[in-house]
Amino acid sequence: MSARRPAAVIVLAAGEGTRMKSRRSKVLHELCGRSMLGHVLAAARELEPQRLIVVVGHRREQVIEHLAEHAPQAEPVVQERQGGTGHAVRTVLEQVGTLSGTVVVTNGDHPLLRGETLAELVRTHEREGNAATVLTTEVPDPTGYGRILRGPDGAVTAIVEHKDADEAQRAVREINVGMYAFDGELLEAALKQVTTDNAGGEEYLTDVPAILRGQGHRIGAFTAPDWVEMQGVNDRVQLAQARRLLNERIVEAHMRAGATVVDPATTWIDVDVVTEPDVVIHPNTQLHGRTRLEEGAEVGPNATLTDTVVGAGAVVSNTVADRAEIGPEASVGPFAYLRPGTRLARKAKAGTYVEMKNAVVGEGAKVPHLTYVGDAEIGQGSNIGAGSVFVNYDGVRKHRTVVGDHVRVGSDNMLVAPVRIGDGAYTAAGSVIVSDVPPGAMAVARGRQRNIEGWVERKRPGTPAAEAARRAAGRRADESDAGGDAGA
Ligand code: UD1
Ligand code: CA
């Protein structure tokens, strides 16, 4: 049974979050590629609410900007003064008007929350015809949380905040998670009766269930079996714990979908990453943003890929890549750095100590060793010799280099852009190529070699080099005396 679309989900995110000790709004701290608030909104969106409302207050400019960028359908409502969770919801209803039907309220600092759990809360609420339904769970250590009080028949009677609880109440391990489903109109009426007569001096949303019960309405609870999912984040220690838990959940989902993850403990995968079956992820690999690994791709160890596509059967080891496209069966690394705009076609290679930026490498083309390729195009089947540099920057502007198909660039070349090397051309090792090379030509751009015989014995007498040279000269003389072969 699927829940009906709630009238609204209201996310509370106006609090200060002092324990984060941050200039950044607490709910904007990130884990697994999304802000805390973003995770809560993703869960909320699964309910397909008619309105998605976010209460903002502290550092609201940051939160409003974040919403505009990442969740444009969310409506920010400003709570000028943080008068408590009840005050926050009251502020919303005063600004947006009466919400008829089911209204879900959730704290903004519970990044592990799953949409399915909220849906279960709403289903329970509507099935039982409750005025309010509280999401609860049992935790080993309930310190700080609001406790759930139940009557002799097991029905929820009230929520008492930790600060206001007596000894017996503090022993209760069933807590208020901070998520609720309400009847919108009853919620609005009850909020008018909430006082600040409590230890926090705030309007508590948690007073609403007892108020409604006092009026003879039905209060229910949905008790979530997995308390781990229900943990809130108040400081950076809890943020790290939540990140690890969320990562475990994500990595597990990829494994169940057919990815081999050699070491889940050192593999970090953001929420929006996609993997296809039979990919292999080696230890110490981080997959960020919208990275996608296609069937059978092998990544790591020690790879950090951001918004990068790895084609089917490609191998990427010890590599950092950002916004790169690695074609099927391509080979990258070990120790490669692919920067934005790098596109390797099928079976292309970016090898060891190779850096690329804004570079398109054709099918089967290879850049195997110690090379920088910037602002360039390399045609299919070409090979770039070890230690070459695509010299793209004249100190003021960047220029392009175009290397044709089946070109052989020699080792240690400088290709000074703008420059074109025609199809099938060769360049000699050690060349500095400053002008275009026609197709099929051999370009040699270096000084002709000159050997000055006897220079070391004349200019560096007495050095080990001079001694070695003299010994070599002696051997050569003996060999020619003997008339034998010089080689072994
Ligand atoms: C709240 C609950 C508590 C529950 C706990 C779960 C109340 C009174 N208590 O306590 O029963 O066990 O959450 O984590 O609700 N906020 C606003 N405006 C405000 C005050 C708070 O938007 O004026 C937001 C905060 O940004 C936060 C959420 O509401 O996202 C909860 O507020 P917080 O102060 O953290 O409440 P807790 O003390 O954790
Ligand atoms: Ca809290």
XYZ file of C-alpha atoms and ligand atoms in Angstrom:
528
model
C 0.000 0.000 0.000
C 1.485 3.311 -0.964
C 0.828 6.449 1.022
C -1.209 9.280 -0.467
C 0.655 12.450 -1.308
C 0.957 14.478 1.906
C -0.157 18.100 1.816
C 3.322 19.148 2.873
C 6.618 18.109 4.339
C 8.109 20.755 6.623
C 11.843 20.448 7.263
C 13.182 22.275 10.327
C 16.553 23.824 9.568
C 16.656 27.183 11.343
C 18.667 26.111 14.381
C 22.137 27.392 15.101
C 24.037 24.115 15.335
C 26.590 25.640 17.728
C 28.351 22.348 18.381
C 29.560 22.153 14.763
C 31.805 25.208 15.501
C 31.438 26.285 11.902
C 30.850 29.324 9.745
C 28.761 27.065 7.577
C 25.162 26.298 8.370
C 25.039 22.963 10.172
C 22.601 21.414 7.699
C 24.903 22.266 4.773
C 27.761 20.095 6.013
C 28.256 17.284 3.541
C 28.450 13.551 3.591
C 28.567 11.137 0.656
C 28.216 13.861 -1.941
C 25.231 15.690 -0.507
C 24.478 18.119 2.302
C 22.721 16.832 5.429
C 19.728 18.881 4.375
C 19.986 17.428 0.865
C 19.702 13.898 2.269
C 16.633 14.825 4.296
C 15.064 16.537 1.275
C 15.758 13.469 -0.879
C 13.886 11.317 1.652
C 11.077 13.881 1.813
C 10.772 14.030 -1.979
C 10.056 10.301 -2.093
C 6.699 11.105 -0.477
C 5.906 13.410 -3.413
C 4.473 16.051 -1.077
C 2.365 18.819 -2.572
C 4.597 21.348 -0.846
C 8.138 20.971 0.419
C 8.862 23.673 2.975
C 12.180 24.378 4.681
C 12.311 26.557 7.794
C 15.452 28.698 7.659
C 16.943 31.057 10.220
C 20.606 30.884 11.178
C 22.849 31.502 8.164
C 19.732 31.575 6.051
C 21.462 33.183 3.031
C 23.607 30.054 2.693
C 20.655 27.728 3.071
C 18.422 29.656 0.664
C 21.190 29.723 -1.950
C 21.767 26.001 -1.488
C 18.070 25.284 -1.931
C 17.895 27.402 -5.089
C 20.737 25.401 -6.561
C 19.955 21.869 -5.389
C 16.254 21.754 -4.532
C 14.463 24.519 -6.416
C 11.054 23.021 -5.621
C 11.641 23.570 -1.879
C 10.101 26.726 -0.427
C 12.153 28.465 2.249
C 10.201 30.057 5.099
C 12.144 32.417 7.344
C 11.897 32.031 11.111
C 13.424 35.298 12.324
C 13.879 34.244 15.936
C 14.454 30.610 16.889
C 11.678 30.205 19.420
C 11.657 26.423 19.322
C 10.426 23.645 17.066
C 6.761 24.435 17.784
C 7.384 28.091 17.022
C 9.062 27.065 13.763
C 6.027 25.116 12.547
C 3.651 27.828 13.753
C 5.672 30.372 11.737
C 5.266 28.227 8.630
C 1.510 27.895 9.022
C 1.149 31.634 9.635
C 3.048 32.337 6.424
C 1.668 29.692 4.054
C -1.840 29.377 5.484
C -3.826 26.334 6.528
C -2.529 23.008 5.223
C -5.348 20.465 5.000
C -4.489 16.789 5.033
C -1.348 15.086 6.234
C 1.566 17.324 7.187
C 4.929 15.669 7.832
C 7.455 17.510 9.989
C 11.078 16.436 10.187
C 14.282 17.748 11.688
C 16.862 18.795 9.111
C 19.835 17.168 10.822
C 19.095 13.459 10.270
C 20.993 12.587 7.103
C 20.542 8.812 7.423
C 16.777 9.074 7.163
C 15.324 6.971 4.319
C 12.260 7.933 2.304
C 10.814 4.497 2.971
C 10.809 5.194 6.713
C 8.896 8.449 6.248
C 6.463 6.629 3.940
C 5.907 3.997 6.634
C 5.215 6.793 9.140
C 2.616 8.331 6.805
C 1.007 4.949 6.057
C 0.667 4.225 9.791
C -0.762 7.689 10.383
C -3.392 7.376 7.668
C -4.265 3.720 8.298
C -4.906 4.382 11.980
C -6.673 7.692 11.323
C -4.466 9.495 13.846
C -4.371 13.204 14.605
C -0.635 12.864 15.185
C 1.808 10.008 14.660
C 5.278 10.154 16.135
C 8.298 8.345 14.713
C 10.027 6.614 17.606
C 12.840 4.171 18.141
C 14.646 2.513 21.033
C 18.229 3.596 21.539
C 20.927 2.252 23.854
C 21.625 5.758 25.199
C 18.626 8.137 25.126
C 20.456 11.065 26.762
C 19.383 14.402 25.285
C 16.397 13.086 23.363
C 12.722 13.588 24.049
C 11.242 10.445 25.668
C 8.043 8.728 24.584
C 5.538 8.264 27.396
C 2.904 5.571 26.958
C -0.213 4.780 28.996
C -1.094 1.402 30.524
C -2.711 0.395 27.214
C 0.511 1.155 25.369
C -0.863 4.266 23.637
C 1.419 7.307 23.385
C 0.346 9.934 25.886
C 3.083 12.543 25.648
C 6.657 13.401 24.746
C 8.799 14.784 27.523
C 12.044 16.567 26.698
C 15.194 15.335 28.412
C 15.610 18.632 30.272
C 12.080 18.407 31.624
C 12.051 14.682 32.410
C 12.173 13.164 35.891
C 14.337 10.197 36.814
C 11.754 7.554 35.883
C 11.063 9.242 32.530
C 14.775 9.484 31.781
C 15.024 5.696 32.118
C 12.772 5.323 29.051
C 14.805 4.265 26.043
C 12.109 4.892 23.462
C 12.854 8.315 22.005
C 11.223 10.911 19.797
C 13.226 10.831 16.588
C 12.040 14.307 15.596
C 9.729 13.272 12.754
C 5.957 13.362 12.805
C 2.845 13.093 10.697
C 0.005 15.419 11.694
C -3.459 16.302 10.547
C -2.702 19.803 9.248
C -5.728 21.580 10.639
C -5.512 19.967 14.087
C -1.786 20.780 14.174
C -2.492 24.442 13.447
C -5.064 24.656 16.252
C -2.887 22.806 18.776
C 0.183 24.979 18.093
C -1.805 27.991 19.323
C -1.983 26.310 22.727
C 1.711 25.465 23.041
C 3.378 27.505 25.791
C 6.976 28.272 26.671
C 6.474 26.938 30.157
C 9.359 24.435 30.145
C 13.055 24.072 30.943
C 14.096 25.336 27.485
C 11.744 28.347 27.532
C 10.771 27.416 23.962
C 7.615 26.453 22.098
C 8.042 22.708 21.812
C 6.496 20.906 18.859
C 6.684 17.884 21.120
C 3.853 19.302 23.252
C 1.406 18.938 20.347
C 0.641 15.204 20.740
C -0.379 15.593 24.412
C -2.516 18.644 23.571
C -4.348 16.740 20.841
C -4.795 13.732 23.085
C -6.300 15.991 25.751
C -8.878 17.021 23.151
C -9.781 13.374 22.614
C -7.852 12.822 19.378
C -5.971 9.665 18.511
C -2.188 9.722 18.823
C -0.094 6.972 17.296
C 3.514 5.959 16.926
C 5.531 4.253 14.267
C 8.503 2.576 15.917
C 11.408 2.242 13.509
C 13.288 -1.034 13.961
C 16.695 0.400 12.985
C 17.696 3.098 15.453
C 20.974 3.661 13.617
C 19.103 5.281 10.732
C 17.450 7.643 13.182
C 20.613 9.268 14.524
C 20.842 13.016 14.346
C 24.052 14.964 13.799
C 24.984 17.717 16.214
C 28.763 17.853 15.932
C 31.551 16.762 13.611
C 32.128 13.486 15.453
C 28.540 12.475 14.782
C 28.904 13.750 11.221
C 31.825 11.367 10.650
C 29.872 8.491 12.208
C 26.871 9.236 10.011
C 29.122 9.437 6.952
C 30.578 6.000 7.638
C 27.129 4.481 8.193
C 25.705 6.060 5.072
C 28.731 4.965 3.068
C 28.305 1.394 4.304
C 24.717 1.483 3.110
C 25.699 2.838 -0.315
C 28.609 0.423 -0.809
C 26.414 -2.489 0.185
C 23.766 -1.478 -2.370
C 26.417 -1.465 -5.120
C 27.672 -4.894 -4.072
C 24.126 -6.277 -4.106
C 23.699 -4.834 -7.589
C 26.750 -6.711 -8.883
C 29.835 -4.636 -8.065
C 32.840 -6.305 -6.462
C 34.159 -4.065 -3.694
C 37.416 -5.520 -2.422
C 37.574 -3.443 0.756
C 34.306 -1.743 1.736
C 36.005 -0.029 4.695
C 38.289 2.051 2.442
C 35.870 2.540 -0.435
C 33.840 5.751 -0.456
C 30.959 6.155 -2.852
C 28.744 9.225 -3.175
C 24.972 8.800 -3.413
C 24.678 9.638 -7.120
C 27.402 7.281 -8.345
C 26.279 4.542 -10.737
C 27.983 1.166 -11.165
C 27.116 -1.571 -13.618
C 27.511 -5.288 -12.944
C 30.955 -6.883 -12.735
C 32.846 -3.718 -12.010
C 35.732 -4.245 -9.579
C 36.604 -1.543 -7.077
C 39.989 -1.978 -5.393
C 40.876 -0.594 -1.940
C 41.180 3.070 -1.128
C 38.984 4.256 -3.942
C 36.708 7.290 -3.794
C 33.937 7.769 -6.312
C 32.417 11.236 -6.183
C 29.577 13.151 -7.782
C 28.013 11.586 -10.845
C 30.806 9.142 -11.528
C 29.684 6.099 -13.521
C 31.507 2.791 -13.861
C 30.298 0.754 -16.831
C 30.197 -3.006 -17.019
C 33.384 -4.788 -16.051
C 35.403 -1.617 -15.433
C 38.198 -2.005 -12.889
C 39.067 0.939 -10.683
C 41.737 1.439 -8.030
C 43.561 0.866 -5.845
C 43.940 4.507 -4.816
C 41.663 6.120 -7.332
C 39.725 9.338 -6.734
C 37.214 9.913 -9.497
C 34.830 12.869 -9.617
C 32.031 13.173 -12.187
C 33.962 10.738 -14.353
C 32.700 8.015 -16.684
C 34.718 4.810 -16.888
C 33.732 2.758 -19.945
C 33.120 -0.970 -20.019
C 36.219 -3.015 -19.348
C 38.472 -0.008 -18.804
C 41.194 -0.197 -16.146
C 41.986 2.831 -13.974
C 44.642 2.454 -11.310
C 46.157 4.952 -8.833
C 44.513 7.850 -10.618
C 42.869 11.166 -9.900
C 40.241 12.125 -12.474
C 37.820 15.025 -12.537
C 35.102 15.352 -15.189
C 36.872 12.916 -17.517
C 35.431 10.368 -19.932
C 37.391 7.164 -20.103
C 36.333 5.002 -23.039
C 35.667 1.280 -23.070
C 38.763 -0.898 -22.566
C 40.908 2.185 -22.100
C 43.810 2.053 -19.665
C 44.677 4.781 -17.186
C 47.565 4.970 -14.735
C 49.145 3.929 -12.537
C 49.680 7.526 -11.396
C 47.700 9.506 -13.921
C 45.875 12.806 -13.419
C 42.977 13.431 -15.766
C 41.559 16.930 -15.505
C 38.286 18.307 -16.846
C 37.634 17.821 -20.535
C 39.770 14.719 -20.940
C 38.137 12.195 -23.291
C 39.799 8.894 -24.005
C 38.260 6.841 -26.821
C 38.052 3.042 -26.862
C 41.330 1.298 -25.986
C 43.186 4.580 -25.556
C 45.889 4.825 -22.901
C 46.970 7.499 -20.437
C 49.841 5.787 -18.641
C 52.238 6.464 -15.809
C 52.873 10.044 -14.665
C 50.638 11.401 -17.372
C 48.550 14.534 -16.891
C 45.802 15.489 -19.311
C 43.455 18.454 -19.507
C 40.907 19.320 -22.167
C 42.360 16.578 -24.336
C 40.650 14.199 -26.734
C 42.550 10.984 -27.355
C 41.450 8.798 -30.286
C 40.766 5.095 -30.406
C 43.782 3.004 -29.520
C 46.038 6.068 -29.183
C 48.643 5.826 -26.433
C 50.301 8.325 -24.131
C 52.240 5.866 -22.027
C 54.801 7.713 -19.885
C 55.685 11.020 -18.202
C 53.715 13.350 -20.420
C 51.530 16.452 -20.196
C 48.742 16.781 -22.749
C 46.769 20.035 -22.539
C 44.262 21.518 -24.995
C 44.890 18.858 -27.602
C 43.441 16.311 -29.920
C 45.299 13.087 -30.660
C 44.060 10.941 -33.565
C 43.434 7.218 -33.501
C 46.334 4.813 -33.256
C 48.904 7.532 -32.529
C 51.666 7.178 -29.956
C 53.238 9.944 -27.922
C 56.821 9.242 -26.835
C 57.865 9.279 -23.186
C 58.523 12.599 -21.520
C 56.724 14.806 -24.025
C 54.958 18.071 -23.260
C 52.112 19.672 -25.162
C 53.224 23.264 -24.627
C 49.827 24.922 -24.577
C 50.424 28.157 -22.706
C 52.390 31.134 -24.003
C 52.146 32.947 -20.701
C 49.043 34.831 -21.787
C 46.814 32.509 -23.790
C 46.208 28.788 -24.240
C 46.575 27.245 -27.703
C 45.559 23.913 -29.242
C 47.642 21.106 -30.617
C 46.221 18.681 -33.151
C 47.961 15.364 -33.697
C 46.538 13.311 -36.604
C 45.928 9.568 -36.907
C 48.738 6.996 -36.586
C 51.321 9.639 -35.736
C 54.552 8.689 -33.921
C 55.726 11.530 -31.711
C 59.253 10.723 -30.517
C 60.314 10.713 -26.885
C 61.020 14.015 -25.166
C 59.193 16.219 -27.668
C 57.885 19.698 -26.980
C 54.866 20.359 -29.202
C 54.574 24.135 -29.045
C 50.953 25.125 -29.700
C 49.291 26.116 -31.893
C 50.678 23.314 -34.014
C 49.367 20.439 -36.175
C 51.014 17.132 -36.911
C 49.563 15.487 -40.011
C 48.293 11.914 -40.278
C 50.980 9.264 -40.286
C 53.818 11.726 -39.556
C 56.822 10.997 -37.309
C 58.812 13.350 -35.142
C 62.336 12.637 -33.977
C 63.178 12.126 -30.304
C 64.092 15.306 -28.511
C 62.392 17.591 -31.024
C 60.907 20.963 -30.233
C 58.096 21.165 -32.789
C 57.062 24.752 -33.411
C 55.581 24.522 -36.897
C 53.129 22.188 -38.587
C 54.317 18.788 -39.800
C 52.760 17.583 -43.077
C 51.180 14.113 -43.241
C 53.721 11.337 -43.637
C 56.760 13.575 -42.976
C 59.548 12.984 -40.446
C 60.172 16.163 -38.477
C 63.581 16.570 -36.898
C 63.881 19.688 -34.788
C 67.056 19.519 -32.753
C 70.758 20.341 -33.137
C 72.860 17.869 -35.139
C 75.137 15.840 -32.828
C 78.871 16.626 -32.869
C 81.455 14.452 -30.980
C 84.635 16.245 -29.913
C 87.127 13.373 -29.640
C 89.490 13.379 -26.620
C 87.740 16.331 -24.949
C 87.574 14.733 -21.490
C 91.245 13.760 -21.300
C 92.204 17.284 -22.408
C 89.730 19.312 -20.340
C 89.131 17.081 -17.305
C 92.440 15.308 -16.742
C 92.733 13.202 -13.604
C 89.002 12.775 -13.108
C 87.386 9.342 -12.859
C 85.793 10.101 -16.229
C 89.198 10.731 -17.807
C 90.533 7.486 -16.244
C 87.573 5.511 -17.587
C 88.035 7.058 -21.026
C 91.755 6.103 -21.038
C 90.949 2.514 -20.039
C 88.373 2.322 -22.838
C 90.913 3.662 -25.334
C 93.431 1.001 -24.160
C 90.876 -1.787 -24.639
C 90.042 -0.559 -28.084
C 93.743 -0.631 -29.034
C 94.178 -4.223 -27.651
C 91.123 -5.388 -29.546
C 92.336 -3.985 -32.826
C 95.818 -5.558 -32.199
C 94.156 -8.943 -31.675
C 92.087 -8.329 -34.807
C 89.108 -9.997 -33.111
C 85.443 -9.025 -32.976
C 84.640 -6.029 -30.752
C 81.291 -7.371 -29.604
C 80.543 -10.293 -27.303
C 14.309 17.737 19.190
C 13.045 17.264 19.898
C 13.363 16.006 20.708
C 13.926 14.953 19.799
C 15.129 15.487 19.045
C 15.589 14.504 18.015
C 11.788 19.298 20.386
C 11.371 20.265 21.425
N 12.577 18.322 20.788
O 15.233 18.092 20.187
O 12.199 15.528 21.339
O 14.285 13.803 20.555
O 14.789 16.710 18.354
O 16.773 14.940 17.399
O 11.374 19.411 19.234
N 14.790 24.247 14.779
C 14.200 25.283 14.084
N 13.746 26.369 14.760
C 13.843 26.470 16.102
C 14.431 25.411 16.812
C 14.887 24.315 16.122
O 14.104 25.228 12.851
O 13.399 27.480 16.630
C 15.263 23.077 14.048
C 16.735 22.793 14.219
O 17.485 23.419 13.184
C 16.789 21.255 14.088
C 15.440 20.817 14.606
O 14.593 21.959 14.565
O 16.912 20.828 12.734
C 15.510 20.287 16.024
O 15.946 21.299 16.868
P 16.985 21.007 18.048
O 17.181 22.253 18.785
O 18.160 20.310 17.512
O 16.089 20.019 18.939
P 16.615 18.916 19.896
O 17.024 19.522 21.160
O 17.560 18.040 19.192
Ca 19.064 18.070 17.312
